[in-house]
Amino acid sequence: MKKKCDKCNRPATHHAIEIINGKKVETHLCDFHAAEEGMTASGHTPINELLTNFVKINSGVDDSKPPDLACETCGLAFSEFREKSLLGCADCYRSFEKPLSPMIERAQEGATHHVGKVPARAGASPHRQVQLTRMRKRLDDAVVNEDYELAAQLRDEISQLETPE
């Protein structure tokens, strides 16, 4: 059921819900009355603007004092990063380490270094995954070098590691 404007009989295009003194108050207004009340529709905010605002809010840097940090490699200023939400090069992470660290920790649930991810259903620790990767590489090298005895030994060790505990 479409709502009608609270002040006239036109279809309501602006809806607001407020809690006043613990009570929910709904307001439904047409374009004319919404403009009269100061309810303006800003439309949908583009995702890049939302991300930029998120970075600005969560960077921990005070807007009143713009930082004068700049990347030595690409010359990107931290204020420019805050505007565009894009770093210029890999060295920007080192140049902006102090203000970026809290944002990265929040985004990575407390982690500060990427260690990869193993699906929980695989039941393997990251250390075991690294070990398996190295052993597979050694197996490939042994086959290429026609060292079949070593290849058979590595194959057996890999299959032991891959079986669930």
XYZ file of C-alpha atoms in Angstrom:
165
model
C 0.000 0.000 0.000
C 1.414 3.362 -1.054
C 1.502 6.070 1.584
C -0.072 9.469 1.133
C 1.506 12.737 2.217
C 0.728 13.632 5.850
C -0.147 17.210 4.794
C -2.006 16.666 1.522
C -3.410 13.855 -0.591
C -0.433 13.444 -2.945
C 1.714 10.272 -2.917
C 4.468 10.402 -0.291
C 7.967 10.259 -1.754
C 9.958 11.115 1.402
C 9.760 8.973 4.496
C 11.432 9.546 7.847
C 11.342 7.666 11.110
C 12.445 9.399 14.302
C 12.437 8.333 17.938
C 11.131 11.204 20.051
C 10.881 10.691 23.827
C 11.071 6.933 23.297
C 8.237 6.876 20.758
C 8.569 6.090 17.070
C 7.282 8.946 14.892
C 6.872 8.321 11.151
C 6.660 11.161 8.642
C 5.471 10.716 5.058
C 5.649 13.750 2.760
C 5.294 14.579 -0.938
C 8.097 16.396 -2.792
C 6.538 19.810 -2.192
C 6.064 19.406 1.562
C 9.405 17.623 1.976
C 11.159 20.625 0.419
C 9.144 22.876 2.729
C 10.305 20.855 5.748
C 13.911 20.783 4.545
C 13.901 17.077 3.700
C 15.881 16.996 0.494
C 16.636 13.817 -1.381
C 20.316 13.552 -2.121
C 19.938 10.398 -4.172
C 22.321 7.507 -3.874
C 25.849 8.223 -2.758
C 28.452 6.746 -5.120
C 30.562 3.955 -3.584
C 33.832 5.838 -4.157
C 32.483 8.753 -2.106
C 31.417 6.394 0.682
C 34.876 4.792 0.701
C 36.616 8.152 0.692
C 34.525 9.289 3.645
C 35.278 6.015 5.438
C 39.010 6.499 4.931
C 38.801 10.086 6.145
C 36.887 9.111 9.269
C 39.034 6.091 10.110
C 42.481 7.427 9.251
C 42.907 8.908 12.706
C 44.177 12.153 11.228
C 42.722 15.498 12.274
C 41.264 17.413 9.309
C 42.189 20.750 10.871
C 45.904 19.935 10.498
C 46.544 18.267 7.143
C 49.543 15.950 7.357
C 52.548 16.840 5.303
C 53.507 13.215 4.712
C 54.466 12.301 1.169
C 55.773 9.141 -0.433
C 59.440 9.509 -1.372
C 59.050 7.235 -4.402
C 55.923 8.478 -6.160
C 55.381 11.822 -4.398
C 51.790 11.052 -3.343
C 50.723 13.186 -0.406
C 48.732 11.537 2.387
C 46.001 14.141 1.938
C 45.680 13.046 -1.702
C 45.357 9.411 -0.574
C 42.571 10.457 1.778
C 40.759 12.149 -1.118
C 41.055 9.317 -3.651
C 41.484 6.267 -1.366
C 44.257 5.000 -3.663
C 47.939 4.619 -2.909
C 50.435 5.493 -5.625
C 52.999 2.686 -5.218
C 54.155 -0.096 -2.913
C 56.443 2.302 -1.011
C 53.407 4.334 0.080
C 52.743 1.637 2.688
C 56.104 2.397 4.314
C 55.759 6.157 3.948
C 52.263 6.214 5.475
C 52.793 3.335 7.902
C 51.794 5.237 11.036
C 48.428 6.604 9.836
C 47.628 3.487 7.734
C 48.333 0.880 10.428
C 45.117 1.420 12.432
C 43.011 1.261 9.245
C 44.719 -1.929 8.064
C 44.346 -3.539 11.482
C 40.607 -2.761 11.523
C 40.147 -4.075 7.995
C 42.174 -7.245 8.700
C 40.570 -7.948 12.095
C 43.703 -7.066 14.050
C 46.301 -8.535 11.701
C 49.058 -6.319 10.379
C 50.669 -8.740 7.914
C 49.048 -10.858 5.235
C 49.717 -14.536 5.909
C 47.308 -16.048 3.422
C 44.139 -17.852 4.188
C 43.348 -21.531 4.346
C 39.678 -22.529 4.306
C 38.577 -23.850 7.712
C 37.226 -27.015 6.107
C 40.726 -27.822 4.822
C 41.897 -28.215 8.409
C 45.427 -27.184 7.527
C 47.562 -24.668 9.337
C 49.320 -22.003 7.248
C 52.655 -23.610 8.192
C 51.510 -26.975 6.852
C 50.291 -25.359 3.625
C 53.686 -23.700 3.100
C 55.420 -27.019 3.757
C 53.164 -28.794 1.224
C 53.826 -26.123 -1.398
C 57.594 -26.471 -0.954
C 57.409 -30.259 -1.127
C 55.331 -30.152 -4.325
C 57.927 -27.847 -5.881
C 60.705 -30.253 -4.874
C 58.667 -33.139 -6.341
C 58.294 -31.302 -9.657
C 62.038 -30.605 -9.708
C 62.834 -34.260 -8.934
C 60.643 -35.440 -11.830
C 62.238 -32.939 -14.226
C 65.707 -34.122 -13.112
C 64.558 -37.751 -13.462
C 65.343 -38.485 -9.795
C 62.453 -40.922 -9.463
C 63.553 -42.349 -6.123
C 63.386 -38.904 -4.494
C 60.142 -38.169 -6.363
C 58.524 -41.341 -4.947
C 59.688 -40.458 -1.435
C 58.317 -36.884 -1.735
C 55.052 -38.195 -3.186
C 54.581 -40.458 -0.151
C 55.415 -37.667 2.327
C 52.994 -35.285 0.578
C 50.174 -37.844 0.661
C 50.807 -38.363 4.410
C 50.599 -34.618 5.045
C 47.436 -34.296 2.953
C 45.496 -36.975 4.826
C 43.234 -35.493 7.515
C 44.399 -36.030 11.059
